[in-house]
């Protein structure tokens, strides 16, 4: 049985070049990057080359990059490092749990947190962010692209609002890097997160961009690694892998256009299934939500979604059941955030967008990667429609498209 992997927003396979770059740093070049002898100097140089590569991807100085143990740690470091008791934090209802739960923890520590809602297209309105500002606002943390819907947030507008108000702006760009341009000057952010394994690098390594002059309190203490911003012996092989992945993440290779073409075909064909639709802003004229997207002021000169993601509901089915049924046929997809699957609660992102819980539970995320091919899309198209039809036959709630046209009811 062939296997097709359409869950790249959960994790991506490392590219062969990434693996090759990492290999020598497990044994041959094993030095501690803090040692002054030859072995240490060798790994130190490799870490600094990787730092240059990540800085080149983000358009910042190498000295502004802090390597971390992944995206979650970078998000935590940004939030815990900047906010203190008495401060207000502004975030959104659709953040990854690495941001949401860090903010909840800061509430327990005496911060006030404002959670900005999203519209039906899954986007934050910058005007809401501006209205939420208080004299004690210290930090705005709004993600660049959502992991469940792929919807791109108006980060440049939010960056301007933050700069005018003199508050720090952090953006979780884990799902944006490698898919759309991520340049810290264009965004106007002070802090930005990326993760190795979401851009065809290794798991367990990430980076936080920290704009020069940002006052960041460390979260872990020890040696003076990472300019005293993140203590602990560097994960040299992981950092080298992240650096190589960053080098290959530039959009000049056209991977983003290729993914968009594949994603658009997949989406267009799947939407032929009755009582289905895309969750989130979309540029695809065949989708049910297109009328609501047209001419929206947020769309001016901005991509609506990253090119690899489509989140689709099939009314009357249970998303978990569909994921399992498709897995048996060799297609890996997801009901949303990997960390929350198995949970009974419907996706917090889809619920925040105003989907009724039963439609949120009937939704599936397809997320493509650089390795996917046109054949992969055809395989998905050969198994998804029949599986949806079979699950609907078994469904006690499915009585045909007309009975579940929730769209009309909204
Ligand atoms: C995966 C992900 C993270 C967490 O990154 P890890 O490296 O897995 O800790 C954070 N934010 C978003 C949007 C993600 O998709």
mmCIF file of C-alpha atoms and ligand atoms in Angstrom:
data_model
loop_
_atom_site.group_PDB
_atom_site.id
_atom_site.type_symbol
_atom_site.label_atom_id
_atom_site.label_comp_id
_atom_site.label_asym_id
_atom_site.label_seq_id
_atom_site.Cartn_x
_atom_site.Cartn_y
_atom_site.Cartn_z
ATOM 1 C CA UNK A 1 0.000 0.000 0.000
ATOM 2 C CA UNK A 2 1.272 3.430 -0.894
ATOM 3 C CA UNK A 3 1.295 6.036 1.797
ATOM 4 C CA UNK A 4 0.599 9.702 1.215
ATOM 5 C CA UNK A 5 1.384 12.261 3.880
ATOM 6 C CA UNK A 6 -0.775 15.391 3.938
ATOM 7 C CA UNK A 7 -0.106 16.409 7.544
ATOM 8 C CA UNK A 8 2.858 18.712 7.038
ATOM 9 C CA UNK A 9 1.520 21.339 9.443
ATOM 10 C CA UNK A 10 2.049 18.753 12.204
ATOM 11 C CA UNK A 11 5.586 17.985 11.072
ATOM 12 C CA UNK A 12 7.542 17.771 7.812
ATOM 13 C CA UNK A 13 10.135 15.188 6.773
ATOM 14 C CA UNK A 14 13.708 16.503 6.863
ATOM 15 C CA UNK A 15 15.090 17.149 3.388
ATOM 16 C CA UNK A 16 18.003 14.870 2.327
ATOM 17 C CA UNK A 17 20.329 17.917 2.223
ATOM 18 C CA UNK A 18 19.367 18.695 5.834
ATOM 19 C CA UNK A 19 20.207 15.192 6.974
ATOM 20 C CA UNK A 20 23.554 15.271 5.114
ATOM 21 C CA UNK A 21 24.463 18.611 6.709
ATOM 22 C CA UNK A 22 23.658 17.302 10.192
ATOM 23 C CA UNK A 23 25.356 13.918 9.986
ATOM 24 C CA UNK A 24 28.982 14.950 10.801
ATOM 25 C CA UNK A 25 27.898 16.769 13.959
ATOM 26 C CA UNK A 26 26.796 13.648 15.798
ATOM 27 C CA UNK A 27 30.217 11.996 15.980
ATOM 28 C CA UNK A 28 32.982 13.350 13.769
ATOM 29 C CA UNK A 29 32.535 17.011 14.795
ATOM 30 C CA UNK A 30 31.393 16.387 18.336
ATOM 31 C CA UNK A 31 32.924 19.348 20.153
ATOM 32 C CA UNK A 32 31.181 21.532 22.722
ATOM 33 C CA UNK A 33 30.696 24.865 20.976
ATOM 34 C CA UNK A 34 31.865 26.641 24.159
ATOM 35 C CA UNK A 35 35.259 24.867 24.241
ATOM 36 C CA UNK A 36 38.278 26.878 23.156
ATOM 37 C CA UNK A 37 40.155 23.991 21.516
ATOM 38 C CA UNK A 38 39.903 22.866 17.912
ATOM 39 C CA UNK A 39 36.847 20.646 18.486
ATOM 40 C CA UNK A 40 34.928 23.488 20.065
ATOM 41 C CA UNK A 41 35.923 26.011 17.430
ATOM 42 C CA UNK A 42 34.713 23.682 14.692
ATOM 43 C CA UNK A 43 31.212 23.357 16.126
ATOM 44 C CA UNK A 44 31.096 27.035 17.124
ATOM 45 C CA UNK A 45 31.736 27.965 13.482
ATOM 46 C CA UNK A 46 28.946 25.628 12.354
ATOM 47 C CA UNK A 47 26.483 27.147 14.829
ATOM 48 C CA UNK A 48 27.376 30.656 13.672
ATOM 49 C CA UNK A 49 26.991 29.703 9.997
ATOM 50 C CA UNK A 50 23.518 28.358 10.780
ATOM 51 C CA UNK A 51 22.710 31.593 12.598
ATOM 52 C CA UNK A 52 23.644 33.533 9.443
ATOM 53 C CA UNK A 53 21.354 31.316 7.352
ATOM 54 C CA UNK A 54 18.374 31.815 9.655
ATOM 55 C CA UNK A 55 19.051 35.566 9.801
ATOM 56 C CA UNK A 56 19.171 35.672 5.982
ATOM 57 C CA UNK A 57 15.770 33.961 5.762
ATOM 58 C CA UNK A 58 14.205 36.463 8.173
ATOM 59 C CA UNK A 59 16.104 39.556 7.031
ATOM 60 C CA UNK A 60 17.714 40.330 10.388
ATOM 61 C CA UNK A 61 21.173 40.348 11.987
ATOM 62 C CA UNK A 62 22.691 37.043 13.088
ATOM 63 C CA UNK A 63 23.106 38.479 16.595
ATOM 64 C CA UNK A 64 19.323 38.820 16.811
ATOM 65 C CA UNK A 65 18.751 35.043 16.490
ATOM 66 C CA UNK A 66 18.423 32.899 19.631
ATOM 67 C CA UNK A 67 18.369 29.134 19.057
ATOM 68 C CA UNK A 68 15.859 27.249 21.197
ATOM 69 C CA UNK A 69 14.587 23.720 21.681
ATOM 70 C CA UNK A 70 11.711 24.293 19.239
ATOM 71 C CA UNK A 71 8.800 26.546 18.416
ATOM 72 C CA UNK A 72 7.043 26.076 21.751
ATOM 73 C CA UNK A 73 10.137 27.115 23.670
ATOM 74 C CA UNK A 74 10.634 30.162 21.455
ATOM 75 C CA UNK A 75 6.992 31.225 21.983
ATOM 76 C CA UNK A 76 7.358 30.728 25.740
ATOM 77 C CA UNK A 77 10.627 32.660 25.823
ATOM 78 C CA UNK A 78 9.073 35.580 23.935
ATOM 79 C CA UNK A 79 6.087 35.825 26.289
ATOM 80 C CA UNK A 80 7.730 35.007 29.646
ATOM 81 C CA UNK A 81 10.792 37.025 28.679
ATOM 82 C CA UNK A 82 8.926 40.259 28.090
ATOM 83 C CA UNK A 83 5.741 40.304 30.221
ATOM 84 C CA UNK A 84 5.648 40.812 33.986
ATOM 85 C CA UNK A 85 2.917 40.896 36.651
ATOM 86 C CA UNK A 86 0.766 43.971 36.139
ATOM 87 C CA UNK A 87 1.298 44.063 32.367
ATOM 88 C CA UNK A 88 -1.418 43.526 29.796
ATOM 89 C CA UNK A 89 -0.827 41.073 26.918
ATOM 90 C CA UNK A 90 -2.922 41.172 23.742
ATOM 91 C CA UNK A 91 -3.229 37.898 21.843
ATOM 92 C CA UNK A 92 -5.876 36.134 19.744
ATOM 93 C CA UNK A 93 -8.319 33.290 20.262
ATOM 94 C CA UNK A 94 -6.760 31.242 17.420
ATOM 95 C CA UNK A 95 -3.145 31.068 18.609
ATOM 96 C CA UNK A 96 -1.279 27.779 18.889
ATOM 97 C CA UNK A 97 -1.368 26.374 22.426
ATOM 98 C CA UNK A 98 2.321 27.280 22.777
ATOM 99 C CA UNK A 99 1.139 30.911 22.910
ATOM 100 C CA UNK A 100 -2.357 30.461 24.383
ATOM 101 C CA UNK A 101 -1.266 28.377 27.353
ATOM 102 C CA UNK A 102 1.788 30.578 27.961
ATOM 103 C CA UNK A 103 -0.599 33.539 28.141
ATOM 104 C CA UNK A 104 -2.923 31.634 30.496
ATOM 105 C CA UNK A 105 0.087 30.989 32.722
ATOM 106 C CA UNK A 106 0.900 34.710 32.707
ATOM 107 C CA UNK A 107 -2.684 35.411 33.822
ATOM 108 C CA UNK A 108 -1.969 33.259 36.883
ATOM 109 C CA UNK A 109 1.198 35.317 37.408
ATOM 110 C CA UNK A 110 -0.745 38.572 37.497
ATOM 111 C CA UNK A 111 -0.916 39.689 33.864
ATOM 112 C CA UNK A 112 -4.147 40.773 32.195
ATOM 113 C CA UNK A 113 -4.629 39.016 28.862
ATOM 114 C CA UNK A 114 -6.995 40.198 26.126
ATOM 115 C CA UNK A 115 -7.970 37.554 23.570
ATOM 116 C CA UNK A 116 -8.891 39.174 20.237
ATOM 117 C CA UNK A 117 -11.643 37.298 18.355
ATOM 118 C CA UNK A 118 -11.546 36.450 14.642
ATOM 119 C CA UNK A 119 -14.123 36.824 11.893
ATOM 120 C CA UNK A 120 -15.715 33.954 9.961
ATOM 121 C CA UNK A 121 -12.713 33.903 7.644
ATOM 122 C CA UNK A 122 -10.370 33.212 10.530
ATOM 123 C CA UNK A 123 -8.606 36.583 10.542
ATOM 124 C CA UNK A 124 -7.953 39.097 13.311
ATOM 125 C CA UNK A 125 -9.065 42.677 12.602
ATOM 126 C CA UNK A 126 -6.178 45.091 13.381
ATOM 127 C CA UNK A 127 -8.750 47.661 14.572
ATOM 128 C CA UNK A 128 -9.685 45.266 17.393
ATOM 129 C CA UNK A 129 -6.019 45.058 18.399
ATOM 130 C CA UNK A 130 -5.777 48.856 18.470
ATOM 131 C CA UNK A 131 -8.940 49.142 20.576
ATOM 132 C CA UNK A 132 -7.588 46.621 23.080
ATOM 133 C CA UNK A 133 -4.480 48.728 23.879
ATOM 134 C CA UNK A 134 -4.217 49.928 27.517
ATOM 135 C CA UNK A 135 -1.653 52.117 29.232
ATOM 136 C CA UNK A 136 -0.127 48.917 30.700
ATOM 137 C CA UNK A 137 0.005 46.927 27.446
ATOM 138 C CA UNK A 138 3.449 45.366 27.197
ATOM 139 C CA UNK A 139 3.142 42.790 24.451
ATOM 140 C CA UNK A 140 1.030 41.886 21.439
ATOM 141 C CA UNK A 141 1.397 38.253 20.329
ATOM 142 C CA UNK A 142 -0.504 37.427 17.123
ATOM 143 C CA UNK A 143 0.498 34.554 14.859
ATOM 144 C CA UNK A 144 1.537 35.040 11.210
ATOM 145 C CA UNK A 145 -0.296 32.029 9.692
ATOM 146 C CA UNK A 146 -2.696 29.754 11.515
ATOM 147 C CA UNK A 147 -1.707 26.098 11.737
ATOM 148 C CA UNK A 148 -5.240 24.729 11.324
ATOM 149 C CA UNK A 149 -6.630 26.921 8.526
ATOM 150 C CA UNK A 150 -3.481 28.442 7.031
ATOM 151 C CA UNK A 151 -5.117 31.870 7.230
ATOM 152 C CA UNK A 152 -2.525 34.664 7.108
ATOM 153 C CA UNK A 153 -3.034 37.377 9.715
ATOM 154 C CA UNK A 154 -2.551 41.098 9.020
ATOM 155 C CA UNK A 155 0.758 41.188 10.884
ATOM 156 C CA UNK A 156 2.222 44.242 9.121
ATOM 157 C CA UNK A 157 -0.780 46.360 10.167
ATOM 158 C CA UNK A 158 -0.490 45.029 13.712
ATOM 159 C CA UNK A 159 3.249 45.774 13.641
ATOM 160 C CA UNK A 160 2.496 49.427 12.855
ATOM 161 C CA UNK A 161 -0.043 49.621 15.680
ATOM 162 C CA UNK A 162 2.474 48.123 18.108
ATOM 163 C CA UNK A 163 5.227 50.501 17.012
ATOM 164 C CA UNK A 164 2.967 53.564 17.357
ATOM 165 C CA UNK A 165 1.910 52.452 20.831
ATOM 166 C CA UNK A 166 5.480 51.573 21.868
ATOM 167 C CA UNK A 167 4.636 47.971 22.806
ATOM 168 C CA UNK A 168 6.468 44.824 21.891
ATOM 169 C CA UNK A 169 5.093 42.702 19.044
ATOM 170 C CA UNK A 170 5.719 38.968 18.873
ATOM 171 C CA UNK A 171 4.518 36.813 15.986
ATOM 172 C CA UNK A 172 4.535 33.025 15.796
ATOM 173 C CA UNK A 173 5.699 32.525 12.204
ATOM 174 C CA UNK A 174 6.127 28.744 12.503
ATOM 175 C CA UNK A 175 3.564 28.035 9.761
ATOM 176 C CA UNK A 176 4.575 30.966 7.559
ATOM 177 C CA UNK A 177 8.324 30.417 7.186
ATOM 178 C CA UNK A 178 9.174 28.622 3.952
ATOM 179 C CA UNK A 179 5.665 29.198 2.551
ATOM 180 C CA UNK A 180 5.364 32.989 2.273
ATOM 181 C CA UNK A 181 7.986 35.738 2.695
ATOM 182 C CA UNK A 182 8.809 36.272 6.384
ATOM 183 C CA UNK A 183 10.863 39.454 6.782
ATOM 184 C CA UNK A 184 11.039 41.062 10.198
ATOM 185 C CA UNK A 185 11.319 44.620 8.827
ATOM 186 C CA UNK A 186 8.193 44.227 6.681
ATOM 187 C CA UNK A 187 6.290 42.768 9.630
ATOM 188 C CA UNK A 188 7.600 45.323 12.094
ATOM 189 C CA UNK A 189 7.909 42.750 14.875
ATOM 190 C CA UNK A 190 10.280 42.694 17.851
ATOM 191 C CA UNK A 191 10.084 38.939 18.387
ATOM 192 C CA UNK A 192 9.386 36.138 15.897
ATOM 193 C CA UNK A 193 9.257 32.361 16.260
ATOM 194 C CA UNK A 194 10.210 29.630 13.787
ATOM 195 C CA UNK A 195 10.493 25.856 14.250
ATOM 196 C CA UNK A 196 12.862 23.466 12.461
ATOM 197 C CA UNK A 197 10.484 20.577 11.872
ATOM 198 C CA UNK A 198 7.779 22.702 10.272
ATOM 199 C CA UNK A 199 10.121 23.705 7.439
ATOM 200 C CA UNK A 200 11.729 20.370 6.551
ATOM 201 C CA UNK A 201 14.380 20.614 9.270
ATOM 202 C CA UNK A 202 14.741 18.481 12.418
ATOM 203 C CA UNK A 203 12.395 18.316 15.421
ATOM 204 C CA UNK A 204 13.450 19.799 18.744
ATOM 205 C CA UNK A 205 15.120 22.931 17.433
ATOM 206 C CA UNK A 206 13.733 26.380 16.739
ATOM 207 C CA UNK A 207 14.704 30.012 16.800
ATOM 208 C CA UNK A 208 13.463 33.244 18.269
ATOM 209 C CA UNK A 209 14.276 36.510 16.538
ATOM 210 C CA UNK A 210 14.861 39.157 19.195
ATOM 211 C CA UNK A 211 15.164 42.683 17.822
ATOM 212 C CA UNK A 212 18.283 44.482 19.061
ATOM 213 C CA UNK A 213 17.408 46.500 22.166
ATOM 214 C CA UNK A 214 14.499 44.269 23.247
ATOM 215 C CA UNK A 215 14.647 43.661 26.984
ATOM 216 C CA UNK A 216 14.298 39.910 27.327
ATOM 217 C CA UNK A 217 14.451 38.134 30.688
ATOM 218 C CA UNK A 218 15.812 34.570 30.233
ATOM 219 C CA UNK A 219 13.599 31.613 31.119
ATOM 220 C CA UNK A 220 16.432 29.206 31.886
ATOM 221 C CA UNK A 221 19.681 29.993 33.670
ATOM 222 C CA UNK A 222 23.106 28.413 33.393
ATOM 223 C CA UNK A 223 26.043 29.274 31.176
ATOM 224 C CA UNK A 224 26.252 32.345 28.977
ATOM 225 C CA UNK A 225 25.066 30.563 25.823
ATOM 226 C CA UNK A 226 23.131 32.487 23.186
ATOM 227 C CA UNK A 227 24.369 35.784 24.697
ATOM 228 C CA UNK A 228 22.838 34.809 28.052
ATOM 229 C CA UNK A 229 19.387 34.613 26.516
ATOM 230 C CA UNK A 230 19.103 30.799 26.512
ATOM 231 C CA UNK A 231 21.467 28.825 28.730
ATOM 232 C CA UNK A 232 22.446 25.277 27.832
ATOM 233 C CA UNK A 233 24.906 23.518 25.535
ATOM 234 C CA UNK A 234 23.774 24.032 21.962
ATOM 235 C CA UNK A 235 22.024 21.282 20.007
ATOM 236 C CA UNK A 236 24.697 21.628 17.322
ATOM 237 C CA UNK A 237 23.402 19.013 14.859
ATOM 238 C CA UNK A 238 19.869 20.334 15.217
ATOM 239 C CA UNK A 239 20.989 23.921 14.734
ATOM 240 C CA UNK A 240 23.002 22.950 11.651
ATOM 241 C CA UNK A 241 19.900 21.188 10.303
ATOM 242 C CA UNK A 242 17.729 24.236 10.968
ATOM 243 C CA UNK A 243 20.301 26.411 9.205
ATOM 244 C CA UNK A 244 20.267 24.160 6.133
ATOM 245 C CA UNK A 245 16.453 24.063 6.140
ATOM 246 C CA UNK A 246 16.414 27.873 6.326
ATOM 247 C CA UNK A 247 18.765 28.044 3.332
ATOM 248 C CA UNK A 248 16.393 25.825 1.352
ATOM 249 C CA UNK A 249 13.249 27.604 2.562
ATOM 250 C CA UNK A 250 13.736 30.621 0.320
ATOM 251 C CA UNK A 251 10.874 30.968 -2.120
ATOM 252 C CA UNK A 252 13.137 31.415 -5.156
ATOM 253 C CA UNK A 253 12.972 27.639 -5.668
ATOM 254 C CA UNK A 254 9.255 27.929 -6.409
ATOM 255 C CA UNK A 255 8.180 25.303 -3.852
ATOM 256 C CA UNK A 256 5.415 27.636 -2.713
ATOM 257 C CA UNK A 257 3.906 27.900 -6.206
ATOM 258 C CA UNK A 258 4.108 24.141 -6.666
ATOM 259 C CA UNK A 259 2.360 23.534 -3.342
ATOM 260 C CA UNK A 260 -0.319 26.107 -4.168
ATOM 261 C CA UNK A 261 -1.100 24.398 -7.473
ATOM 262 C CA UNK A 262 -1.422 20.991 -5.815
ATOM 263 C CA UNK A 263 -3.434 22.364 -2.905
ATOM 264 C CA UNK A 264 -5.793 24.254 -5.207
ATOM 265 C CA UNK A 265 -6.498 21.172 -7.311
ATOM 266 C CA UNK A 266 -7.108 19.055 -4.215
ATOM 267 C CA UNK A 267 -9.432 21.682 -2.760
ATOM 268 C CA UNK A 268 -11.342 22.299 -5.965
ATOM 269 C CA UNK A 269 -12.029 18.601 -6.473
ATOM 270 C CA UNK A 270 -12.927 17.860 -2.847
ATOM 271 C CA UNK A 271 -15.435 20.704 -2.861
ATOM 272 C CA UNK A 272 -17.439 18.765 -5.434
ATOM 273 C CA UNK A 273 -18.523 16.591 -2.504
ATOM 274 C CA UNK A 274 -21.948 17.822 -1.405
ATOM 275 C CA UNK A 275 -22.262 19.801 1.836
ATOM 276 C CA UNK A 276 -18.555 20.581 2.013
ATOM 277 C CA UNK A 277 -16.678 23.869 2.211
ATOM 278 C CA UNK A 278 -13.420 25.523 3.139
ATOM 279 C CA UNK A 279 -12.927 26.818 6.665
ATOM 280 C CA UNK A 280 -11.047 30.084 6.400
ATOM 281 C CA UNK A 281 -10.387 32.856 3.944
ATOM 282 C CA UNK A 282 -9.996 31.620 0.432
ATOM 283 C CA UNK A 283 -9.056 32.870 -2.981
ATOM 284 C CA UNK A 284 -10.640 29.879 -4.669
ATOM 285 C CA UNK A 285 -13.812 30.990 -6.487
ATOM 286 C CA UNK A 286 -15.319 27.501 -6.167
ATOM 287 C CA UNK A 287 -15.496 27.586 -2.412
ATOM 288 C CA UNK A 288 -18.615 28.377 -0.502
ATOM 289 C CA UNK A 289 -17.054 31.220 1.416
ATOM 290 C CA UNK A 290 -15.730 33.147 -1.552
ATOM 291 C CA UNK A 291 -18.552 35.665 -1.520
ATOM 292 C CA UNK A 292 -17.591 36.694 1.966
ATOM 293 C CA UNK A 293 -13.919 37.032 1.039
ATOM 294 C CA UNK A 294 -14.363 39.306 -1.935
ATOM 295 C CA UNK A 295 -13.344 42.883 -1.416
ATOM 296 C CA UNK A 296 -12.645 42.516 2.287
ATOM 297 C CA UNK A 297 -10.334 45.355 3.360
ATOM 298 C CA UNK A 298 -7.926 42.893 4.949
ATOM 299 C CA UNK A 299 -7.243 41.386 1.531
ATOM 300 C CA UNK A 300 -5.443 44.401 0.099
ATOM 301 C CA UNK A 301 -2.104 43.190 -1.142
ATOM 302 C CA UNK A 302 -2.017 40.297 1.275
ATOM 303 C CA UNK A 303 -2.172 36.581 0.757
ATOM 304 C CA UNK A 304 -5.206 35.070 2.425
ATOM 305 C CA UNK A 305 -3.748 31.670 3.173
ATOM 306 C CA UNK A 306 -0.388 29.966 3.104
ATOM 307 C CA UNK A 307 -0.119 27.886 -0.089
ATOM 308 C CA UNK A 308 -0.041 24.406 1.473
ATOM 309 C CA UNK A 309 -3.116 24.248 3.711
ATOM 310 C CA UNK A 310 -6.809 23.582 3.220
ATOM 311 C CA UNK A 311 -9.260 22.892 6.025
ATOM 312 C CA UNK A 312 -12.517 21.422 4.753
ATOM 313 C CA UNK A 313 -15.768 20.403 6.439
ATOM 314 C CA UNK A 314 -17.863 17.473 5.260
ATOM 315 C CA UNK A 315 -21.164 17.889 7.078
ATOM 316 C CA UNK A 316 -22.556 14.806 8.748
ATOM 317 C CA UNK A 317 -19.261 13.010 9.353
ATOM 318 C CA UNK A 318 -17.027 12.751 12.394
ATOM 319 C CA UNK A 319 -13.578 14.155 11.612
ATOM 320 C CA UNK A 320 -11.721 11.671 13.839
ATOM 321 C CA UNK A 321 -13.515 8.771 12.151
ATOM 322 C CA UNK A 322 -12.561 10.148 8.737
ATOM 323 C CA UNK A 323 -8.903 10.552 9.781
ATOM 324 C CA UNK A 324 -8.813 6.935 10.953
ATOM 325 C CA UNK A 325 -10.622 5.590 7.869
ATOM 326 C CA UNK A 326 -8.271 7.497 5.543
ATOM 327 C CA UNK A 327 -5.234 6.311 7.488
ATOM 328 C CA UNK A 328 -6.330 2.706 6.865
ATOM 329 C CA UNK A 329 -6.286 3.526 3.152
ATOM 330 C CA UNK A 330 -2.819 5.090 3.375
ATOM 331 C CA UNK A 331 -3.639 8.802 3.545
ATOM 332 C CA UNK A 332 -2.419 10.783 6.568
ATOM 333 C CA UNK A 333 -4.475 13.895 7.345
ATOM 334 C CA UNK A 334 -5.537 15.547 10.578
ATOM 335 C CA UNK A 335 -8.446 17.095 12.406
ATOM 336 C CA UNK A 336 -6.306 20.114 13.296
ATOM 337 C CA UNK A 337 -3.655 20.653 15.907
ATOM 338 C CA UNK A 338 -1.775 17.374 16.475
ATOM 339 C CA UNK A 339 -1.332 18.142 20.158
ATOM 340 C CA UNK A 340 -5.088 18.203 20.740
ATOM 341 C CA UNK A 341 -6.204 15.213 18.689
ATOM 342 C CA UNK A 342 -7.791 12.560 20.823
ATOM 343 C CA UNK A 343 -9.553 15.368 22.659
ATOM 344 C CA UNK A 344 -13.341 15.449 22.592
ATOM 345 C CA UNK A 345 -13.434 19.237 22.311
ATOM 346 C CA UNK A 346 -13.792 20.578 18.780
ATOM 347 C CA UNK A 347 -10.977 22.751 17.459
ATOM 348 C CA UNK A 348 -10.712 26.064 19.346
ATOM 349 C CA UNK A 349 -9.746 27.738 16.065
ATOM 350 C CA UNK A 350 -12.823 26.616 14.144
ATOM 351 C CA UNK A 351 -15.114 27.378 17.081
ATOM 352 C CA UNK A 352 -13.554 30.867 17.353
ATOM 353 C CA UNK A 353 -14.447 31.383 13.680
ATOM 354 C CA UNK A 354 -18.081 30.790 14.528
ATOM 355 C CA UNK A 355 -18.478 27.263 13.181
ATOM 356 C CA UNK A 356 -21.170 25.273 14.979
ATOM 357 C CA UNK A 357 -19.444 22.522 17.039
ATOM 358 C CA UNK A 358 -20.850 19.762 14.810
ATOM 359 C CA UNK A 359 -19.338 21.365 11.718
ATOM 360 C CA UNK A 360 -16.030 21.952 13.518
ATOM 361 C CA UNK A 361 -16.019 18.223 14.375
ATOM 362 C CA UNK A 362 -16.729 17.395 10.720
ATOM 363 C CA UNK A 363 -13.621 19.249 9.514
ATOM 364 C CA UNK A 364 -10.329 17.885 8.221
ATOM 365 C CA UNK A 365 -7.012 19.603 7.549
ATOM 366 C CA UNK A 366 -4.941 18.703 4.497
ATOM 367 C CA UNK A 367 -1.449 20.219 4.654
ATOM 368 C CA UNK A 368 1.087 19.665 1.885
ATOM 369 C CA UNK A 369 4.871 19.754 1.925
ATOM 370 C CA UNK A 370 7.735 20.172 -0.512
ATOM 371 C CA UNK A 371 7.887 16.398 -1.025
ATOM 372 C CA UNK A 372 4.289 16.023 -2.233
ATOM 373 C CA UNK A 373 3.513 15.340 -5.891
ATOM 374 C CA UNK A 374 0.581 15.497 -8.298
ATOM 375 C CA UNK A 375 0.258 11.704 -7.851
ATOM 376 C CA UNK A 376 -0.261 12.233 -4.120
ATOM 377 C CA UNK A 377 -3.165 14.567 -4.857
ATOM 378 C CA UNK A 378 -4.710 12.056 -7.273
ATOM 379 C CA UNK A 379 -4.378 9.348 -4.634
ATOM 380 C CA UNK A 380 -6.200 11.526 -2.090
ATOM 381 C CA UNK A 381 -8.906 12.252 -4.633
ATOM 382 C CA UNK A 382 -9.319 8.528 -5.225
ATOM 383 C CA UNK A 383 -9.986 7.769 -1.540
ATOM 384 C CA UNK A 384 -11.559 10.802 0.159
ATOM 385 C CA UNK A 385 -14.922 11.079 -1.679
ATOM 386 C CA UNK A 386 -15.795 7.383 -1.273
ATOM 387 C CA UNK A 387 -14.756 7.399 2.369
ATOM 388 C CA UNK A 388 -16.871 10.466 3.111
ATOM 389 C CA UNK A 389 -19.819 8.814 1.360
ATOM 390 C CA UNK A 390 -19.389 5.598 3.340
ATOM 391 C CA UNK A 391 -19.159 7.427 6.675
ATOM 392 C CA UNK A 392 -22.261 9.424 5.810
ATOM 393 C CA UNK A 393 -24.167 6.190 5.089
ATOM 394 C CA UNK A 394 -23.240 5.025 8.580
ATOM 395 C CA UNK A 395 -23.951 8.378 10.200
ATOM 396 C CA UNK A 396 -27.034 8.680 12.408
ATOM 397 C CA UNK A 397 -27.143 12.458 11.837
ATOM 398 C CA UNK A 398 -26.628 12.606 8.067
ATOM 399 C CA UNK A 399 -29.916 12.934 6.219
ATOM 400 C CA UNK A 400 -28.596 14.562 3.053
ATOM 401 C CA UNK A 401 -27.149 17.951 2.261
ATOM 402 C CA UNK A 402 -30.410 19.871 2.665
ATOM 403 C CA UNK A 403 -30.875 18.824 6.292
ATOM 404 C CA UNK A 404 -27.476 20.106 7.358
ATOM 405 C CA UNK A 405 -27.212 23.320 5.399
ATOM 406 C CA UNK A 406 -25.937 25.217 8.387
ATOM 407 C CA UNK A 407 -24.700 27.994 6.181
ATOM 408 C CA UNK A 408 -28.241 29.201 5.515
ATOM 409 C CA UNK A 409 -28.952 29.184 9.232
ATOM 410 C CA UNK A 410 -26.103 31.534 10.100
HETATM 411 C C1 LIG B 1 4.094 23.382 15.592
HETATM 412 C C2 LIG B 1 3.801 24.767 16.023
HETATM 413 C C3 LIG B 1 4.377 25.310 17.173
HETATM 414 C C4 LIG B 1 5.254 24.499 18.094
HETATM 415 O O1 LIG B 1 6.495 24.218 17.549
HETATM 416 P P1 LIG B 1 7.345 22.967 18.133
HETATM 417 O O2 LIG B 1 8.667 23.095 17.474
HETATM 418 O O3 LIG B 1 6.593 21.742 17.715
HETATM 419 O O4 LIG B 1 7.415 23.128 19.602
HETATM 420 C C5 LIG B 1 4.089 26.602 17.504
HETATM 421 N N1 LIG B 1 3.285 27.346 16.743
HETATM 422 C C6 LIG B 1 2.707 26.873 15.624
HETATM 423 C C7 LIG B 1 1.826 27.760 14.824
HETATM 424 C C8 LIG B 1 2.939 25.564 15.229
HETATM 425 O O5 LIG B 1 2.345 25.088 14.143
#
